[in-house]
């Protein structure tokens, strides 16, 4: 019994086949538009703060309602408390170690950005956010920007 193997495909033939296939099934315009919009949300030169598991400490407004998130990169920690309010979302945060004067945060969704100057104690807040995806960018004088990974907020 003879086993048949498909003919070997060289790189040029593979690339030509892929080009041919792409020409017959172009990417839909709405997919291209969404890809461009997502690409526009990047922050060049930023470090990404990774999420860290956190337990709900005592004294938080309501353990059932509040969601606590913590992101870290190097010595920088960004802590967020997310509270649903009437179908929208309030976000209170703290940056540590204590920030230098001029430190700002941007709370971003795919459709809007809210900027806040961080207080001397490292605190900031944004209220009335729509539910959905968000990311926080921390900008400190003399340092590169730090972004949190995109996280989904649900009311």
JSON list of C-alpha atoms in Angstrom, two decimals:
[
{"chain": "A", "resi": 1, "resn": "UNK", "atom": "CA", "xyz": [0.00, 0.00, 0.00]},
{"chain": "A", "resi": 2, "resn": "UNK", "atom": "CA", "xyz": [1.42, 3.35, -1.02]},
{"chain": "A", "resi": 3, "resn": "UNK", "atom": "CA", "xyz": [0.86, 6.42, 1.16]},
{"chain": "A", "resi": 4, "resn": "UNK", "atom": "CA", "xyz": [0.30, 9.62, -0.75]},
{"chain": "A", "resi": 5, "resn": "UNK", "atom": "CA", "xyz": [1.49, 12.90, 0.68]},
{"chain": "A", "resi": 6, "resn": "UNK", "atom": "CA", "xyz": [0.32, 16.26, -0.56]},
{"chain": "A", "resi": 7, "resn": "UNK", "atom": "CA", "xyz": [2.88, 18.06, -2.68]},
{"chain": "A", "resi": 8, "resn": "UNK", "atom": "CA", "xyz": [5.23, 20.36, -0.80]},
{"chain": "A", "resi": 9, "resn": "UNK", "atom": "CA", "xyz": [4.31, 24.04, -1.00]},
{"chain": "A", "resi": 10, "resn": "UNK", "atom": "CA", "xyz": [7.09, 26.56, -1.16]},
{"chain": "A", "resi": 11, "resn": "UNK", "atom": "CA", "xyz": [6.85, 29.97, 0.55]},
{"chain": "A", "resi": 12, "resn": "UNK", "atom": "CA", "xyz": [6.15, 31.85, -2.67]},
{"chain": "A", "resi": 13, "resn": "UNK", "atom": "CA", "xyz": [3.24, 29.58, -3.57]},
{"chain": "A", "resi": 14, "resn": "UNK", "atom": "CA", "xyz": [1.80, 29.92, -0.08]},
{"chain": "A", "resi": 15, "resn": "UNK", "atom": "CA", "xyz": [2.00, 33.72, -0.18]},
{"chain": "A", "resi": 16, "resn": "UNK", "atom": "CA", "xyz": [0.43, 33.75, -3.65]},
{"chain": "A", "resi": 17, "resn": "UNK", "atom": "CA", "xyz": [-2.42, 31.52, -2.43]},
{"chain": "A", "resi": 18, "resn": "UNK", "atom": "CA", "xyz": [-3.02, 33.79, 0.56]},
{"chain": "A", "resi": 19, "resn": "UNK", "atom": "CA", "xyz": [-3.09, 36.88, -1.67]},
{"chain": "A", "resi": 20, "resn": "UNK", "atom": "CA", "xyz": [-5.54, 35.18, -3.99]},
{"chain": "A", "resi": 21, "resn": "UNK", "atom": "CA", "xyz": [-7.75, 34.17, -1.07]},
{"chain": "A", "resi": 22, "resn": "UNK", "atom": "CA", "xyz": [-7.67, 37.68, 0.38]},
{"chain": "A", "resi": 23, "resn": "UNK", "atom": "CA", "xyz": [-8.79, 39.15, -2.93]},
{"chain": "A", "resi": 24, "resn": "UNK", "atom": "CA", "xyz": [-11.85, 36.91, -3.03]},
{"chain": "A", "resi": 25, "resn": "UNK", "atom": "CA", "xyz": [-12.92, 37.57, 0.56]},
{"chain": "A", "resi": 26, "resn": "UNK", "atom": "CA", "xyz": [-11.96, 41.13, 1.50]},
{"chain": "A", "resi": 27, "resn": "UNK", "atom": "CA", "xyz": [-12.11, 42.30, 5.10]},
{"chain": "A", "resi": 28, "resn": "UNK", "atom": "CA", "xyz": [-15.46, 44.03, 5.75]},
{"chain": "A", "resi": 29, "resn": "UNK", "atom": "CA", "xyz": [-15.26, 47.82, 6.09]},
{"chain": "A", "resi": 30, "resn": "UNK", "atom": "CA", "xyz": [-16.68, 47.81, 9.64]},
{"chain": "A", "resi": 31, "resn": "UNK", "atom": "CA", "xyz": [-13.96, 45.37, 10.77]},
{"chain": "A", "resi": 32, "resn": "UNK", "atom": "CA", "xyz": [-11.26, 47.63, 9.30]},
{"chain": "A", "resi": 33, "resn": "UNK", "atom": "CA", "xyz": [-12.82, 50.67, 11.02]},
{"chain": "A", "resi": 34, "resn": "UNK", "atom": "CA", "xyz": [-12.88, 48.89, 14.40]},
{"chain": "A", "resi": 35, "resn": "UNK", "atom": "CA", "xyz": [-9.27, 47.77, 13.96]},
{"chain": "A", "resi": 36, "resn": "UNK", "atom": "CA", "xyz": [-8.17, 51.33, 13.20]},
{"chain": "A", "resi": 37, "resn": "UNK", "atom": "CA", "xyz": [-10.08, 52.62, 16.24]},
{"chain": "A", "resi": 38, "resn": "UNK", "atom": "CA", "xyz": [-8.46, 50.00, 18.49]},
{"chain": "A", "resi": 39, "resn": "UNK", "atom": "CA", "xyz": [-5.02, 50.84, 17.12]},
{"chain": "A", "resi": 40, "resn": "UNK", "atom": "CA", "xyz": [-5.69, 54.50, 17.92]},
{"chain": "A", "resi": 41, "resn": "UNK", "atom": "CA", "xyz": [-6.14, 53.62, 21.62]},
{"chain": "A", "resi": 42, "resn": "UNK", "atom": "CA", "xyz": [-2.55, 52.52, 22.08]},
{"chain": "A", "resi": 43, "resn": "UNK", "atom": "CA", "xyz": [-0.15, 54.67, 24.12]},
{"chain": "A", "resi": 44, "resn": "UNK", "atom": "CA", "xyz": [3.27, 54.62, 22.45]},
{"chain": "A", "resi": 45, "resn": "UNK", "atom": "CA", "xyz": [6.15, 54.01, 24.85]},
{"chain": "A", "resi": 46, "resn": "UNK", "atom": "CA", "xyz": [3.88, 53.00, 27.72]},
{"chain": "A", "resi": 47, "resn": "UNK", "atom": "CA", "xyz": [4.56, 50.25, 30.22]},
{"chain": "A", "resi": 48, "resn": "UNK", "atom": "CA", "xyz": [1.64, 47.94, 30.93]},
{"chain": "A", "resi": 49, "resn": "UNK", "atom": "CA", "xyz": [0.62, 47.50, 34.56]},
{"chain": "A", "resi": 50, "resn": "UNK", "atom": "CA", "xyz": [-0.42, 43.90, 35.18]},
{"chain": "A", "resi": 51, "resn": "UNK", "atom": "CA", "xyz": [-3.51, 43.04, 37.23]},
{"chain": "A", "resi": 52, "resn": "UNK", "atom": "CA", "xyz": [-2.90, 41.65, 40.70]},
{"chain": "A", "resi": 53, "resn": "UNK", "atom": "CA", "xyz": [-5.49, 39.69, 42.70]},
{"chain": "A", "resi": 54, "resn": "UNK", "atom": "CA", "xyz": [-6.96, 41.61, 45.63]},
{"chain": "A", "resi": 55, "resn": "UNK", "atom": "CA", "xyz": [-9.28, 40.73, 48.50]},
{"chain": "A", "resi": 56, "resn": "UNK", "atom": "CA", "xyz": [-12.07, 43.10, 49.52]},
{"chain": "A", "resi": 57, "resn": "UNK", "atom": "CA", "xyz": [-10.81, 44.86, 52.67]},
{"chain": "A", "resi": 58, "resn": "UNK", "atom": "CA", "xyz": [-13.08, 45.91, 55.51]},
{"chain": "A", "resi": 59, "resn": "UNK", "atom": "CA", "xyz": [-14.38, 49.46, 55.24]},
{"chain": "A", "resi": 60, "resn": "UNK", "atom": "CA", "xyz": [-15.13, 49.32, 51.51]},
{"chain": "A", "resi": 61, "resn": "UNK", "atom": "CA", "xyz": [-18.53, 50.79, 50.71]},
{"chain": "A", "resi": 62, "resn": "UNK", "atom": "CA", "xyz": [-20.20, 47.46, 49.99]},
{"chain": "A", "resi": 63, "resn": "UNK", "atom": "CA", "xyz": [-18.51, 44.13, 49.35]},
{"chain": "A", "resi": 64, "resn": "UNK", "atom": "CA", "xyz": [-21.45, 43.04, 47.16]},
{"chain": "A", "resi": 65, "resn": "UNK", "atom": "CA", "xyz": [-21.41, 46.15, 44.97]},
{"chain": "A", "resi": 66, "resn": "UNK", "atom": "CA", "xyz": [-17.82, 47.35, 44.87]},
{"chain": "A", "resi": 67, "resn": "UNK", "atom": "CA", "xyz": [-15.19, 45.74, 42.70]},
{"chain": "A", "resi": 68, "resn": "UNK", "atom": "CA", "xyz": [-11.56, 46.28, 43.62]},
{"chain": "A", "resi": 69, "resn": "UNK", "atom": "CA", "xyz": [-8.76, 46.06, 41.08]},
{"chain": "A", "resi": 70, "resn": "UNK", "atom": "CA", "xyz": [-5.02, 46.50, 41.52]},
{"chain": "A", "resi": 71, "resn": "UNK", "atom": "CA", "xyz": [-2.46, 46.92, 38.75]},
{"chain": "A", "resi": 72, "resn": "UNK", "atom": "CA", "xyz": [1.31, 47.07, 39.21]},
{"chain": "A", "resi": 73, "resn": "UNK", "atom": "CA", "xyz": [4.43, 47.74, 37.18]},
{"chain": "A", "resi": 74, "resn": "UNK", "atom": "CA", "xyz": [7.74, 48.15, 38.99]},
{"chain": "A", "resi": 75, "resn": "UNK", "atom": "CA", "xyz": [7.06, 50.10, 42.20]},
{"chain": "A", "resi": 76, "resn": "UNK", "atom": "CA", "xyz": [3.94, 51.82, 40.82]},
{"chain": "A", "resi": 77, "resn": "UNK", "atom": "CA", "xyz": [0.55, 50.57, 42.03]},
{"chain": "A", "resi": 78, "resn": "UNK", "atom": "CA", "xyz": [-2.80, 51.74, 40.66]},
{"chain": "A", "resi": 79, "resn": "UNK", "atom": "CA", "xyz": [-5.75, 50.65, 42.81]},
{"chain": "A", "resi": 80, "resn": "UNK", "atom": "CA", "xyz": [-9.31, 51.06, 41.57]},
{"chain": "A", "resi": 81, "resn": "UNK", "atom": "CA", "xyz": [-12.68, 50.75, 43.25]},
{"chain": "A", "resi": 82, "resn": "UNK", "atom": "CA", "xyz": [-15.54, 50.36, 40.78]},
{"chain": "A", "resi": 83, "resn": "UNK", "atom": "CA", "xyz": [-19.10, 50.94, 41.97]},
{"chain": "A", "resi": 84, "resn": "UNK", "atom": "CA", "xyz": [-22.22, 50.61, 39.79]},
{"chain": "A", "resi": 85, "resn": "UNK", "atom": "CA", "xyz": [-24.68, 53.51, 40.20]},
{"chain": "A", "resi": 86, "resn": "UNK", "atom": "CA", "xyz": [-27.99, 53.66, 38.31]},
{"chain": "A", "resi": 87, "resn": "UNK", "atom": "CA", "xyz": [-26.71, 51.78, 35.25]},
{"chain": "A", "resi": 88, "resn": "UNK", "atom": "CA", "xyz": [-23.47, 53.80, 35.11]},
{"chain": "A", "resi": 89, "resn": "UNK", "atom": "CA", "xyz": [-20.15, 53.27, 36.87]},
{"chain": "A", "resi": 90, "resn": "UNK", "atom": "CA", "xyz": [-18.21, 55.38, 39.38]},
{"chain": "A", "resi": 91, "resn": "UNK", "atom": "CA", "xyz": [-14.48, 54.77, 39.62]},
{"chain": "A", "resi": 92, "resn": "UNK", "atom": "CA", "xyz": [-12.31, 55.89, 42.55]},
{"chain": "A", "resi": 93, "resn": "UNK", "atom": "CA", "xyz": [-8.59, 55.26, 42.41]},
{"chain": "A", "resi": 94, "resn": "UNK", "atom": "CA", "xyz": [-5.30, 55.68, 44.17]},
{"chain": "A", "resi": 95, "resn": "UNK", "atom": "CA", "xyz": [-1.77, 55.82, 42.80]},
{"chain": "A", "resi": 96, "resn": "UNK", "atom": "CA", "xyz": [1.14, 54.82, 45.04]},
{"chain": "A", "resi": 97, "resn": "UNK", "atom": "CA", "xyz": [3.79, 55.57, 46.03]},
{"chain": "A", "resi": 98, "resn": "UNK", "atom": "CA", "xyz": [2.62, 59.12, 46.61]},
{"chain": "A", "resi": 99, "resn": "UNK", "atom": "CA", "xyz": [2.73, 60.88, 43.27]},
{"chain": "A", "resi": 100, "resn": "UNK", "atom": "CA", "xyz": [4.76, 63.91, 42.30]},
{"chain": "A", "resi": 101, "resn": "UNK", "atom": "CA", "xyz": [2.96, 67.18, 41.56]},
{"chain": "A", "resi": 102, "resn": "UNK", "atom": "CA", "xyz": [1.60, 67.15, 38.03]},
{"chain": "A", "resi": 103, "resn": "UNK", "atom": "CA", "xyz": [0.73, 63.43, 37.98]},
{"chain": "A", "resi": 104, "resn": "UNK", "atom": "CA", "xyz": [-2.42, 62.81, 35.95]},
{"chain": "A", "resi": 105, "resn": "UNK", "atom": "CA", "xyz": [-4.59, 59.85, 35.06]},
{"chain": "A", "resi": 106, "resn": "UNK", "atom": "CA", "xyz": [-6.78, 59.27, 32.04]},
{"chain": "A", "resi": 107, "resn": "UNK", "atom": "CA", "xyz": [-9.67, 56.87, 32.41]},
{"chain": "A", "resi": 108, "resn": "UNK", "atom": "CA", "xyz": [-10.35, 55.68, 28.87]},
{"chain": "A", "resi": 109, "resn": "UNK", "atom": "CA", "xyz": [-13.21, 53.86, 27.23]},
{"chain": "A", "resi": 110, "resn": "UNK", "atom": "CA", "xyz": [-13.32, 53.11, 23.51]},
{"chain": "A", "resi": 111, "resn": "UNK", "atom": "CA", "xyz": [-15.47, 56.24, 23.09]},
{"chain": "A", "resi": 112, "resn": "UNK", "atom": "CA", "xyz": [-14.35, 58.77, 25.70]},
{"chain": "A", "resi": 113, "resn": "UNK", "atom": "CA", "xyz": [-11.44, 59.79, 27.91]},
{"chain": "A", "resi": 114, "resn": "UNK", "atom": "CA", "xyz": [-11.75, 61.52, 31.30]},
{"chain": "A", "resi": 115, "resn": "UNK", "atom": "CA", "xyz": [-8.55, 63.16, 32.60]},
{"chain": "A", "resi": 116, "resn": "UNK", "atom": "CA", "xyz": [-7.92, 63.96, 36.25]},
{"chain": "A", "resi": 117, "resn": "UNK", "atom": "CA", "xyz": [-5.03, 65.44, 38.19]},
{"chain": "A", "resi": 118, "resn": "UNK", "atom": "CA", "xyz": [-4.05, 63.08, 41.00]},
{"chain": "A", "resi": 119, "resn": "UNK", "atom": "CA", "xyz": [-4.24, 64.60, 44.49]},
{"chain": "A", "resi": 120, "resn": "UNK", "atom": "CA", "xyz": [-1.20, 64.86, 46.76]},
{"chain": "A", "resi": 121, "resn": "UNK", "atom": "CA", "xyz": [-2.48, 61.70, 48.51]},
{"chain": "A", "resi": 122, "resn": "UNK", "atom": "CA", "xyz": [-2.63, 59.85, 45.18]},
{"chain": "A", "resi": 123, "resn": "UNK", "atom": "CA", "xyz": [-6.41, 59.82, 44.83]},
{"chain": "A", "resi": 124, "resn": "UNK", "atom": "CA", "xyz": [-8.66, 60.48, 41.84]},
{"chain": "A", "resi": 125, "resn": "UNK", "atom": "CA", "xyz": [-12.26, 59.77, 40.84]},
{"chain": "A", "resi": 126, "resn": "UNK", "atom": "CA", "xyz": [-14.39, 59.66, 37.71]},
{"chain": "A", "resi": 127, "resn": "UNK", "atom": "CA", "xyz": [-18.16, 59.27, 37.93]},
{"chain": "A", "resi": 128, "resn": "UNK", "atom": "CA", "xyz": [-20.87, 58.40, 35.44]},
{"chain": "A", "resi": 129, "resn": "UNK", "atom": "CA", "xyz": [-18.83, 56.14, 33.16]},
{"chain": "A", "resi": 130, "resn": "UNK", "atom": "CA", "xyz": [-20.72, 53.93, 30.74]},
{"chain": "A", "resi": 131, "resn": "UNK", "atom": "CA", "xyz": [-20.41, 50.21, 31.41]},
{"chain": "A", "resi": 132, "resn": "UNK", "atom": "CA", "xyz": [-18.02, 48.39, 29.10]},
{"chain": "A", "resi": 133, "resn": "UNK", "atom": "CA", "xyz": [-14.28, 48.34, 28.49]},
{"chain": "A", "resi": 134, "resn": "UNK", "atom": "CA", "xyz": [-11.88, 50.75, 30.23]},
{"chain": "A", "resi": 135, "resn": "UNK", "atom": "CA", "xyz": [-8.19, 51.34, 30.79]},
{"chain": "A", "resi": 136, "resn": "UNK", "atom": "CA", "xyz": [-6.31, 53.84, 32.98]},
{"chain": "A", "resi": 137, "resn": "UNK", "atom": "CA", "xyz": [-3.22, 55.74, 31.86]},
{"chain": "A", "resi": 138, "resn": "UNK", "atom": "CA", "xyz": [-0.99, 57.23, 34.59]},
{"chain": "A", "resi": 139, "resn": "UNK", "atom": "CA", "xyz": [1.36, 60.02, 33.52]},
{"chain": "A", "resi": 140, "resn": "UNK", "atom": "CA", "xyz": [4.07, 61.07, 36.00]},
{"chain": "A", "resi": 141, "resn": "UNK", "atom": "CA", "xyz": [6.57, 63.86, 35.39]},
{"chain": "A", "resi": 142, "resn": "UNK", "atom": "CA", "xyz": [9.94, 62.41, 34.41]},
{"chain": "A", "resi": 143, "resn": "UNK", "atom": "CA", "xyz": [8.55, 58.90, 33.78]},
{"chain": "A", "resi": 144, "resn": "UNK", "atom": "CA", "xyz": [7.06, 57.12, 30.80]},
{"chain": "A", "resi": 145, "resn": "UNK", "atom": "CA", "xyz": [3.29, 56.54, 30.80]},
{"chain": "A", "resi": 146, "resn": "UNK", "atom": "CA", "xyz": [1.85, 53.46, 32.47]},
{"chain": "A", "resi": 147, "resn": "UNK", "atom": "CA", "xyz": [-1.36, 51.86, 31.20]},
{"chain": "A", "resi": 148, "resn": "UNK", "atom": "CA", "xyz": [-3.53, 49.25, 32.83]},
{"chain": "A", "resi": 149, "resn": "UNK", "atom": "CA", "xyz": [-4.76, 46.37, 30.77]},
{"chain": "A", "resi": 150, "resn": "UNK", "atom": "CA", "xyz": [-8.26, 46.78, 29.34]},
{"chain": "A", "resi": 151, "resn": "UNK", "atom": "CA", "xyz": [-10.88, 45.59, 31.81]},
{"chain": "A", "resi": 152, "resn": "UNK", "atom": "CA", "xyz": [-14.63, 45.21, 31.41]},
{"chain": "A", "resi": 153, "resn": "UNK", "atom": "CA", "xyz": [-16.92, 47.14, 33.76]},
{"chain": "A", "resi": 154, "resn": "UNK", "atom": "CA", "xyz": [-20.38, 45.71, 34.26]},
{"chain": "A", "resi": 155, "resn": "UNK", "atom": "CA", "xyz": [-23.08, 47.63, 36.13]}
]
